[in-house]
Every structure is written in structure tokens, then in C-alpha cells.
Coordinates of C-alpha atoms in Angstrom, one line a residue:
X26 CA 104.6 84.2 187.1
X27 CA 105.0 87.1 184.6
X28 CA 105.2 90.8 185.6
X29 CA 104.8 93.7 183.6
X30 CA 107.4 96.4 183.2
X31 CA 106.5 99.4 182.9
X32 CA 108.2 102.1 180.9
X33 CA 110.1 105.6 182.1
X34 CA 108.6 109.0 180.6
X35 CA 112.4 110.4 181.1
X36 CA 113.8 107.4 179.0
X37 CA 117.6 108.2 178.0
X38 CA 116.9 108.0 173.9
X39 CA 113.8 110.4 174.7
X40 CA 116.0 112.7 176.6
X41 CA 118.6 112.6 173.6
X42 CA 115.8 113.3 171.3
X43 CA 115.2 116.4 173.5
X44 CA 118.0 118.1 174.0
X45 CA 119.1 117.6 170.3
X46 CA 116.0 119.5 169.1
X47 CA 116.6 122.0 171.5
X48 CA 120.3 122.5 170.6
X49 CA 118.8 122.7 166.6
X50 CA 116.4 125.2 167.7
X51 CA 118.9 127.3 169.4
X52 CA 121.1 126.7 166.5
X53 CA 118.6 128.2 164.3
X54 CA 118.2 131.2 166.5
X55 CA 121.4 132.4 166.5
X56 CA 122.1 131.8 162.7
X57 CA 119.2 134.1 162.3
X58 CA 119.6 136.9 165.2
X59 CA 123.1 137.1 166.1
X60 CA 125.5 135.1 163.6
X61 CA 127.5 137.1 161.7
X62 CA 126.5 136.5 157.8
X63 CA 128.5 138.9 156.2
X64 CA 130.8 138.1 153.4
X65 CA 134.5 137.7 153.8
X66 CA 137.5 137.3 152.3
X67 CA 141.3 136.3 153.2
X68 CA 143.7 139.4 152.4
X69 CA 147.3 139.5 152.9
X70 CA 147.8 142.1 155.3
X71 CA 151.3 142.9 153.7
X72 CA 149.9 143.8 150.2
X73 CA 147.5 147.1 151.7
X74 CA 148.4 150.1 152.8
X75 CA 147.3 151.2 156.2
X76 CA 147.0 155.0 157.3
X77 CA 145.8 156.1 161.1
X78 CA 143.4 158.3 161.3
X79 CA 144.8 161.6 163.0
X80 CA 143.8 165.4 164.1
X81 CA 145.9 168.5 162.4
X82 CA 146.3 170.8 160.6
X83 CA 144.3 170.6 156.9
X84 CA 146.0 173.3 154.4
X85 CA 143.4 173.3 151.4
X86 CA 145.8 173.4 148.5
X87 CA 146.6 171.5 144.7
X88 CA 150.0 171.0 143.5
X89 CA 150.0 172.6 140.1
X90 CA 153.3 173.1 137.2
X91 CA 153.9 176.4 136.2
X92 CA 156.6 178.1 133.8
X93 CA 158.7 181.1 134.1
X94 CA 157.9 184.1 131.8
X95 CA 159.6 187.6 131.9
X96 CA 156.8 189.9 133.2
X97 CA 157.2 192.0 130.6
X98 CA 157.4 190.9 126.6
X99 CA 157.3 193.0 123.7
X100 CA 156.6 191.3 120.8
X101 CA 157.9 192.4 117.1
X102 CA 155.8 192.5 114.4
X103 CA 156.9 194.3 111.1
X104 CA 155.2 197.3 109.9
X105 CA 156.4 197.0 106.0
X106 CA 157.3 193.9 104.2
X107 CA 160.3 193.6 102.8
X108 CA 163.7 191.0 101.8
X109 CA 166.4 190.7 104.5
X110 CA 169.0 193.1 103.7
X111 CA 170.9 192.6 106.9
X112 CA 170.7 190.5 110.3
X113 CA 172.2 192.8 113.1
X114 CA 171.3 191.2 115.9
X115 CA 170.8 187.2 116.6
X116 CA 168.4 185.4 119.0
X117 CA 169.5 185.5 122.0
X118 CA 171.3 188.9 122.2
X119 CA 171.2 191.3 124.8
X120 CA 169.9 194.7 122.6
X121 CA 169.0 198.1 124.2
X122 CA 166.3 200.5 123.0
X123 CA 166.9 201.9 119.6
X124 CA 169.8 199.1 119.0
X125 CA 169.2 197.6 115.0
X126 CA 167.8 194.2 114.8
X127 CA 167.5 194.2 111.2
X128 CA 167.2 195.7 108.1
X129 CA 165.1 195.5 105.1
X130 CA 164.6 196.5 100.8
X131 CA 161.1 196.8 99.2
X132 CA 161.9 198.8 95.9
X133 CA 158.3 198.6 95.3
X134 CA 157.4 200.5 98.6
X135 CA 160.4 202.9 97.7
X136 CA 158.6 204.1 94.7
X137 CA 155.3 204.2 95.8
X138 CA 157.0 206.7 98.7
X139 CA 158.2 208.7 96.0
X140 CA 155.0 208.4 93.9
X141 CA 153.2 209.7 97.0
X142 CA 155.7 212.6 98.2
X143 CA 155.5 214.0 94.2
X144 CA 151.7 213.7 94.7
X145 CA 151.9 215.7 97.8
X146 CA 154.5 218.2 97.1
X147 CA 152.3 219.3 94.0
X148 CA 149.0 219.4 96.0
X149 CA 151.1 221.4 98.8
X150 CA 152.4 223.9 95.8
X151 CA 148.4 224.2 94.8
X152 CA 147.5 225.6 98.1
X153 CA 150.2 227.9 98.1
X154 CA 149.3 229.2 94.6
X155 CA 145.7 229.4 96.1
X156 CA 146.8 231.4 99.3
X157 CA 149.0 233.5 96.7
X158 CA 146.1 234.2 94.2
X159 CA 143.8 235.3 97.8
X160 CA 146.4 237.7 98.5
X161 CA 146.8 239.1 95.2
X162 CA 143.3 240.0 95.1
X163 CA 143.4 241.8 98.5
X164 CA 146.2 243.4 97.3
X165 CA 143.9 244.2 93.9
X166 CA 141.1 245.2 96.1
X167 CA 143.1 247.6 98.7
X168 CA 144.7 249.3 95.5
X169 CA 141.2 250.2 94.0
X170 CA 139.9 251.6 97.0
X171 CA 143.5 253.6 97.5
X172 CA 142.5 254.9 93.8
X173 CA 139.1 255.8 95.2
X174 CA 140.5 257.4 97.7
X175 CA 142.8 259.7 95.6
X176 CA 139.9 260.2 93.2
X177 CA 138.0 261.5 95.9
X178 CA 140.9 263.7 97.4
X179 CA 141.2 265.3 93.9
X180 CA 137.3 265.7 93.6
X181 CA 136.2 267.0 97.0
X182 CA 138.1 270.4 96.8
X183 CA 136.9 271.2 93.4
X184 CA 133.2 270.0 94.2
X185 CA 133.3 272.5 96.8
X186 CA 134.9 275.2 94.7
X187 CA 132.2 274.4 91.6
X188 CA 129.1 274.7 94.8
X189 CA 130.3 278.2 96.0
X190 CA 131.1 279.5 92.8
X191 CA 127.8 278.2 91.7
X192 CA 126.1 279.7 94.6
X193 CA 127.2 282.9 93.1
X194 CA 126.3 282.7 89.6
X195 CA 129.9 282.4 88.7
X196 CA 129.7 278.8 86.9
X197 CA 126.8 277.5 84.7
X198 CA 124.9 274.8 86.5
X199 CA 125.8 272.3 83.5
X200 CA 129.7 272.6 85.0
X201 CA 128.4 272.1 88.6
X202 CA 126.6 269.3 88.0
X203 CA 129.4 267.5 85.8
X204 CA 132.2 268.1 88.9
X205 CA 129.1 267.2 91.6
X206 CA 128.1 263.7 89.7
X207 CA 132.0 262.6 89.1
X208 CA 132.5 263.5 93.3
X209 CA 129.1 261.6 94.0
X210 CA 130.1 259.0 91.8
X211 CA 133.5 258.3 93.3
X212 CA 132.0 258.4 97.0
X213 CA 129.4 255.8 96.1
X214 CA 132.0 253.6 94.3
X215 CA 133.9 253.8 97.1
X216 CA 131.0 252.7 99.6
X217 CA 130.6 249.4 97.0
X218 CA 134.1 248.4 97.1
X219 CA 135.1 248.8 100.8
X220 CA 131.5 247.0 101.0
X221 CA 132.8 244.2 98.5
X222 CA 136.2 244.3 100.3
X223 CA 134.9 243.7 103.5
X224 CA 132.8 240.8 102.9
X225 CA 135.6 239.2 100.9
X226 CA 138.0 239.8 103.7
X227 CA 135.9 237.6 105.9
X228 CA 135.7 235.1 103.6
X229 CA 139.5 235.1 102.6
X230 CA 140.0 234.9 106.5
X231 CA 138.1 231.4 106.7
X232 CA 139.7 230.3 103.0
X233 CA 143.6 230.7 104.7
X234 CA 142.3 229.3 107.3
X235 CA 141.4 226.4 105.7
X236 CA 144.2 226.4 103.8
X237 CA 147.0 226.6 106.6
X238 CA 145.5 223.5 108.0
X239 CA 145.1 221.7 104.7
X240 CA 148.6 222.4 104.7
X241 CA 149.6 221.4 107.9
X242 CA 147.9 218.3 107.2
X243 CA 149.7 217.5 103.7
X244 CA 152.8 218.2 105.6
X245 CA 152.3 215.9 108.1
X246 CA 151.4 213.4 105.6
X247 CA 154.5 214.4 104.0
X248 CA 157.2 213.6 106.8
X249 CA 154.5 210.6 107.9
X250 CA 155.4 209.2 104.1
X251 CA 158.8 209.9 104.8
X252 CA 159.0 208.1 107.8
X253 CA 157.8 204.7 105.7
X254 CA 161.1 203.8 104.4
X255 CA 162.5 204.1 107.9
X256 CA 159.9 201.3 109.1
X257 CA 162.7 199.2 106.8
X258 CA 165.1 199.3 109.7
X259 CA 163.5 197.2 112.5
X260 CA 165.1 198.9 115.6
X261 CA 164.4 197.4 119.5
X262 CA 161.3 199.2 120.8
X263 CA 162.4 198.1 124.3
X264 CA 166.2 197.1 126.5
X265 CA 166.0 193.4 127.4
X266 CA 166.8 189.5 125.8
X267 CA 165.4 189.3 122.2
X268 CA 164.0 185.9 121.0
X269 CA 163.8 185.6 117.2
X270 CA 163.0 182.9 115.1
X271 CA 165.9 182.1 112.5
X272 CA 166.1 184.7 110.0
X273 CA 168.5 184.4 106.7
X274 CA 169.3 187.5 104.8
X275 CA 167.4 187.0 101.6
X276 CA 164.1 185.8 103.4
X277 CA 161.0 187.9 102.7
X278 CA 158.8 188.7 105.8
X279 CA 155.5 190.2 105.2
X280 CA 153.6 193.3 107.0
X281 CA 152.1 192.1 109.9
X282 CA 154.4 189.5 110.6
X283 CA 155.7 188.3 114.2
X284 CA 159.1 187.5 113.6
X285 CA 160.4 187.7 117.6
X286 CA 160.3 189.4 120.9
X287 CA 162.1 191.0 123.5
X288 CA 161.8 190.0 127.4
X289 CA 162.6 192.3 129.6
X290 CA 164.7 190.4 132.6
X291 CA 164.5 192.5 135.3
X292 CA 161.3 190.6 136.6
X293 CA 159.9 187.8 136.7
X294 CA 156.5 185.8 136.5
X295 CA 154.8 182.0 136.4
X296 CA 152.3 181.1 134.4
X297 CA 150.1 178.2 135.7
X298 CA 147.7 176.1 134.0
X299 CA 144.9 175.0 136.4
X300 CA 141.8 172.3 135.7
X301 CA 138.7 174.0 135.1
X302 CA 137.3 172.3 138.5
X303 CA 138.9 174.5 140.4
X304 CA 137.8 177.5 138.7
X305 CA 135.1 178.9 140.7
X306 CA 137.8 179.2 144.3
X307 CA 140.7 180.4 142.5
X308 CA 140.6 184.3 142.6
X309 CA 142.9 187.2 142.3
X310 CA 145.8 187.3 145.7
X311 CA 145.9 183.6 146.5
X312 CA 149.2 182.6 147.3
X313 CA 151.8 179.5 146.2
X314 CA 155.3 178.7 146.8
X315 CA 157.7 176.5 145.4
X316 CA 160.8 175.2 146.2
X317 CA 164.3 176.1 143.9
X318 CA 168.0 175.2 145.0
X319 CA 166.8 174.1 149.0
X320 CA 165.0 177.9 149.0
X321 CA 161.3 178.4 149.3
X322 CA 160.1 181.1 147.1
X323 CA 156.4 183.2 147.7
X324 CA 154.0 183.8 144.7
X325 CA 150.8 185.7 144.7
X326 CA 148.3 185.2 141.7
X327 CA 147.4 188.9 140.0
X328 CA 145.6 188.0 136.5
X329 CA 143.4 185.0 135.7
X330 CA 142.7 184.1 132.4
X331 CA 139.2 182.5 132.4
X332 CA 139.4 181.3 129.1
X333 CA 139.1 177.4 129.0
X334 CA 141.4 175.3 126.8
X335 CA 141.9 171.7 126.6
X336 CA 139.7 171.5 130.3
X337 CA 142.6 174.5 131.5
X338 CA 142.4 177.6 132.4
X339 CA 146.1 180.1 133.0
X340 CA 146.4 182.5 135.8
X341 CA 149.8 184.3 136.3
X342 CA 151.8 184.9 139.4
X343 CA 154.0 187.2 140.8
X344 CA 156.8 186.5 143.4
X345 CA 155.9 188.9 146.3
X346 CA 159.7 189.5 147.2
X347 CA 162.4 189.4 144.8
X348 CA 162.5 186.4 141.7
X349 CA 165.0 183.9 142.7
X350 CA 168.6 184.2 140.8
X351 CA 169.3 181.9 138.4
X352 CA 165.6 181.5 136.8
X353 CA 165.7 181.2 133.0
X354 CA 162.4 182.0 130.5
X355 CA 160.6 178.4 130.2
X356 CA 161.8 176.6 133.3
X357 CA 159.4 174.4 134.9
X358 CA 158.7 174.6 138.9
X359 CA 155.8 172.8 140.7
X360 CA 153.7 175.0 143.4
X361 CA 151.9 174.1 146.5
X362 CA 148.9 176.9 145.5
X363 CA 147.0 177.1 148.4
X364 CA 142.8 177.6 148.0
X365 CA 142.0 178.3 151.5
X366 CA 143.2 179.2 155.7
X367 CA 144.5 176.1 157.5
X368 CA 142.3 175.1 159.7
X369 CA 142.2 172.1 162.7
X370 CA 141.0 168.6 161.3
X371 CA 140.4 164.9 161.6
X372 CA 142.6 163.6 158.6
X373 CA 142.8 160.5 156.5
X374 CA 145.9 159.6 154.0
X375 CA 144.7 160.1 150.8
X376 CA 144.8 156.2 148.9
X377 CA 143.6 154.6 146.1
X378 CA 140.4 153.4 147.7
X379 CA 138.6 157.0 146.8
X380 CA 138.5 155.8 143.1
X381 CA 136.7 152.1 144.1
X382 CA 134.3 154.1 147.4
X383 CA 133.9 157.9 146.0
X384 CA 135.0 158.3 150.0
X385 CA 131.3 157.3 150.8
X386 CA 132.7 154.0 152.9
X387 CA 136.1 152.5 154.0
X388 CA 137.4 148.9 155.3
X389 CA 138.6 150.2 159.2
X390 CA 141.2 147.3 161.2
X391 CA 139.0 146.1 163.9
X392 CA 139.8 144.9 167.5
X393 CA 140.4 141.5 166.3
X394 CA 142.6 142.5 164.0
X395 CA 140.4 141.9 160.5
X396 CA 138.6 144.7 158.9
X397 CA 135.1 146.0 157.8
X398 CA 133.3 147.9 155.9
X399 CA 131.9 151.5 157.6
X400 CA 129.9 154.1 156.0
X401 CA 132.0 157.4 156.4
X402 CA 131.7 161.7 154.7
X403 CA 134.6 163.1 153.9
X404 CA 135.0 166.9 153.1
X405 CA 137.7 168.5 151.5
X406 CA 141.2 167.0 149.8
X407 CA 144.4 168.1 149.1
X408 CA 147.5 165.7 147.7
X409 CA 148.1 164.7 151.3
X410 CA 145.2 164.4 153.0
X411 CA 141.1 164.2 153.2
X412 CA 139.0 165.8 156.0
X413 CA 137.1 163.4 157.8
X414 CA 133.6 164.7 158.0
X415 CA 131.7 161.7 159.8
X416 CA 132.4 158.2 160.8
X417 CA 136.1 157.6 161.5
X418 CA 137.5 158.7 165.2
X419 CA 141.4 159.7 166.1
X420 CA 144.0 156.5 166.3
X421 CA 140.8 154.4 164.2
X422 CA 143.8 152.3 161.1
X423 CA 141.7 152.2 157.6
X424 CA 143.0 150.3 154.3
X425 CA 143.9 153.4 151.9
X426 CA 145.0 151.2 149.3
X427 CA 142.8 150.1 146.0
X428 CA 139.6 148.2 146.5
X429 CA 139.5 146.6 143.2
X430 CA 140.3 143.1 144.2
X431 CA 137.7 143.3 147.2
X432 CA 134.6 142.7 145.3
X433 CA 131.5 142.9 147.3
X434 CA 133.2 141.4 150.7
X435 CA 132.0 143.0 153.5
X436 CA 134.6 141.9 156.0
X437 CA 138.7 141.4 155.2
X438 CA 140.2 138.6 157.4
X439 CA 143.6 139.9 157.2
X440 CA 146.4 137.1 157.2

């Protein structure tokens, strides 16, 4: 007879069936919590540049060029204008103070000196005519009151003769009255003039006054016109190294013009040219050196020039001991200008990956060997180094090479 055969709840296909779903569902799960779904790319580790992340010591300083100037220049600029008579000294010469560079003609400018000395010489012979005429008439004016005088000396015995006599009914009173009216007469006359005298005195006291300094004046004008035509010999104000542009005798240079200069040599500056960025931390007694002939030489910044050209500014320096030997005017020397005190640090290599990051993130080598992205903050940079700031430790390796070719990877499987 038949039996029936009944079927297993734990059948082999239904425990297949299980175990598959339950390896799909745990699939699942770990795709979405805990696989790693970052993107990545293949890199040969060979092409990048690796730094290690270290602790010392960060010097805040730029490298900037800088050219050697005498500290001293005087520059020449001619007074008169005039044609090249004569070229004394050439560029290059070694001239000391009062030494002749060159020599010019203006004919025009000699007559107009001579014009102006005739024009002064007569105005100078005016005043003295003037002063001459003022003391003629103090002379005039002393004599009449010395006449006064006498007239008065003759008149004063006689008046007193004519009264007495006249007191005694010895003289009519018409021949007292005629002496007493010429003596009264004289005495007032007298009182007038020296009156007149004195007030012109005062007067002729302020007017050669005036006069001697009108004088002095046109004299000085005088030996300053005189002095014109020697403004045609261009002497050296200064002893040092004159730099002139070339000159040919015959060529006209006009009033005003700069034609050279003379550098004095005993000292020595730099002057630097600086980006505008770092305008607001450089300041006066910062300090720079620079390397000449295996010998490190100090400089100390004394004048800034905040004038901005071309995205520049110029500051000069001075060497704190003595210049270096050998230095000529416009050689070039590169300085290590320091902004700030050197202070302990976590530092990263400086790379080409700031330009692609702007030093917000960096690719760091990982256990494994690859590398990834990490957020990091860095602080200040010189040409060597950055200060780490946040999110890089000591010994940590990160990719300081360009990021360009990295796209928007995530992770670098290095090769």
C-alpha cells in the first residue's frame, strides 16, 4: 500500500535560501555602515614628494634681492646752461672736493651779467650821490647856524652897550631899538634853524640808514652777479666716485639739468624692494643677512619708503659692522630678512600642494602605506617651512608635491 511522505521544515534548498538572504542582508549593512566609499586613485609613489612632519625651530623670514648703493650720493645738477667748453673729468674718475668736472660758455649769460653789474654799479653811485647830497646839507645847515652864532657874538655886546647907554639918555631910543631888533632877530633865527636842524638830523639819521643797507644789499647783489659766470665751471661739491652720463664738448646742457653724481665710497647700503603684502610687519631695525665670498654679512633696515610701485615698496639697509670688501655700486645679493623671533614649532616642507589646498587639507601616508585626505590649519610660512597649527602630529609623512592631477580623490593608493 502507499504511504505518505512527509516533508522537512529545515529542507537543504530552504536552508540555502536562508543563509543567502542573510549573507545579502549583511552585505547590505556593511556597504552602508562600515565600507569604505571613498574615492580613490592609483599614484606612483615615485612621482610625489614626501616631507615628515617635524618639531624645530620656525625663523619667520622672506628671501628678498637687494642692490648695493653708496650711502651717500650727491647728485649734479647745473645751475646755468651753457655749451661744453671742456670735459675735465670722465665717468668713472676718482675727483675730490673742488676738483673741475667741466666747464662751460653762455655769451648770452655773459652779457646779461654785464648788463646787470652796469645796472647796479649806477644805482650803487645814486645812493652815494644821495648820501653825498645829505651830507652837504648838514654841512649847509651847521654853517648857517655857525653864522648865527657869530652874528650873535657880534650883536650881544653892542645890545648891551646900546641898553646901558640908553638907560642913561645917552642914545635915542630909535638906535636902541634898531641894535635890540637885529640881536632879537638873530637869537630867534637861531632858535628856527637849530629847531629845523634837529629835526632834519633825525631824519638824515634814518635816510643813511637806509641807504647803507640799500647799499649793502646792491653790493651783495653785485658779487652775487659776479659769482654767475663762475656757476660755468661745474666743480665737485663732494670727494668720492663720479658717475656721468657721456658728455661731448660741444653738447648744450640746460639749467636744471642732472647730468651725473658722485658716490661717496667710504660706506655702504642695500636697497631692497619688498611686496606690498608684507608691508604692515616690516618696520624700522629688522635685521637680514646675506652671504658674499663663503662670509655672512649683518644688515639692519633704517628708512622705509612706503611708496607703492609696481605692487613694491624700497626700504634701505645698513650693514651693522663694516661693508664687505670688494662690493661694487649695483651688485645684486639676495637676503634672508627676518620678520619675527624664532620660536619652537611643528613644521611641514613647504610644496606645491598650498597652491591646489590653500593649506586648508593635505593627503598624509597612512599605516597601510596609501594616503588620505585630512583637514589641517597652518600658520605662518617662510621659503622653508609652514607652522603646523592643527591636524598633523611629529613623524606623520604628507605629499608636498602638486595636487593638480588628484582631482576630487579622496584616497591615493600609492603604487
Amino acid at each position: 500500500m502507499d504511504r505518505k511522505i512527509e516533508k522537512k521544515f529545515w529542507s537543504p534548498k530552504r536552508i540555502a535560501y536562508i543563509v543567502g538572504g542573510v549573507v545579502v542582508v549583511f552585505g547590505i549593512i556593511y556597504q552602508i555602515g562600515f565600507a569604505d566609499h571613498r574615492s580613490t586613485m592609483n599614484v606612483e609613489k615615485d612621482r610625489l614628494s614626501i616631507a615628515t612632519v617635524k618639531t624645530g625651530e620656525f625663523t619667520d623670514y622672506i628671501l628678498v634681492s637687494g642692490q648695493i648703493e653708496p650711502a651717500q650720493t650727491f647728485f649734479l645738477d647745473a645751475v646755468e646752461g651753457g655749451m661744453v667748453a671742456e670735459v675735465v673729468r670722465e665717468s668713472g674718475a676718482l675727483v675730490n672736493r673742488g676738483d673741475t668736472i667741466l666747464s662751460l660758455t653762455n655769451s648770452n649769460l655773459q652779457l646779461d651779467v654785464m648788463s646787470r653789474e652796469t645796472m647796479l654799479y649806477e644805482q650803487i653811485n645814486n645812493l652815494r650821490q644821495t648820501r653825498l647830497f645829505l651830507d652837504q646839507n648838514d654841512l649847509s645847515q651847521q654853517g648857517q647856524l655857525a653864522e648865527i652864532d657869530y652874528q650873535i657874538s657880534l650883536l650881544e655886546p653892542q645890545y648891551k652897550r646900546f641898553k646901558e647907554l640908553h638907560e642913561k639918555k645917552l642914545v635915542s631910543d630909535r638906535e636902541f631899538e634898531e641894535v635890540r631888533e637885529q640881536y632879537e632877530y638873530n637869537l630867534k633865527r637861531k632858535e628856527l634853524t637849530y629847531a629845523s636842524y634837529k629835526s632834519d638830523s633825525i631824519a638824515r639819521s634814518y635816510q643813511l640808514a637806509q641807504l647803507r643797507q640799500s647799499e649793502n644789499r646792491m653790493q651783495a647783489s653785485l658779487n652775487g652777479v659776479g659769482q654767475i659766470l663762475n656757476n660755468l665751471i661745474i666743480r665737485a661739491p663732494i670727494s668720492g666716485q663720479l658717475a656721468m652720463e657721456q658728455i661731448e664738448i660741444g653738447q648744450a646742457i640746460n639749467p636744471g639739468q642732472r647730468y651725473g653724481q658722485i658716490d661717496v665710497l667710504d660706506e655702504f647700503k642695500v636697497r631692497v624692494p619688498i611686496d606690498e603684502l608684507y608691508l604692515p610687519r616690516i618696520g624700522a631695525g629688522l635685521r637680514g643677512n646675506f652671504t658674499l665670498s663663503g662670509e655672512t654679512h649683518e644688515l639692519e633696515i633704517y628708512k622705509i619708503y612706503p611708496t607703492i610701485t609696481n605692487g613694491r615698496f624700497e626700504v634701505d639697509m645698513k650693514f651693522t659692522g663694516e661693508s664687505p670688501s670688494g662690493i661694487r655700486r649695483g651688485q645684486s645679493v639676495r637676503i634672508r630678512l627676518e620678520l619675527g623671533q624664532s620660536e619652537e614649532s611643528l613644521l611641514l616642507s613647504t610644496g606645491g600642494f598650498f597652491k591646489d589646498t590653500g593649506g586648508n587639507w593635505v593627503f598624509v601616508i597612512t599605516a597601510d602605506g596609501n594616503a588620505e585626505k585630512r583637514n589641517i590649519r597652518l600658520g605662518r610660512k617662510n621659503p622653508e617651512f609652514y607652522e603646523v597649527l592643527e591636524g598633523l602630529v611629529e613623524g606623520e609623512k604628507v605629499i608636498v608635491s602638486g595636487y593638480e592631477n588628484f582631482g576630487k580623490n579622496e584616497v591615493l593608493e600609492l603604487n
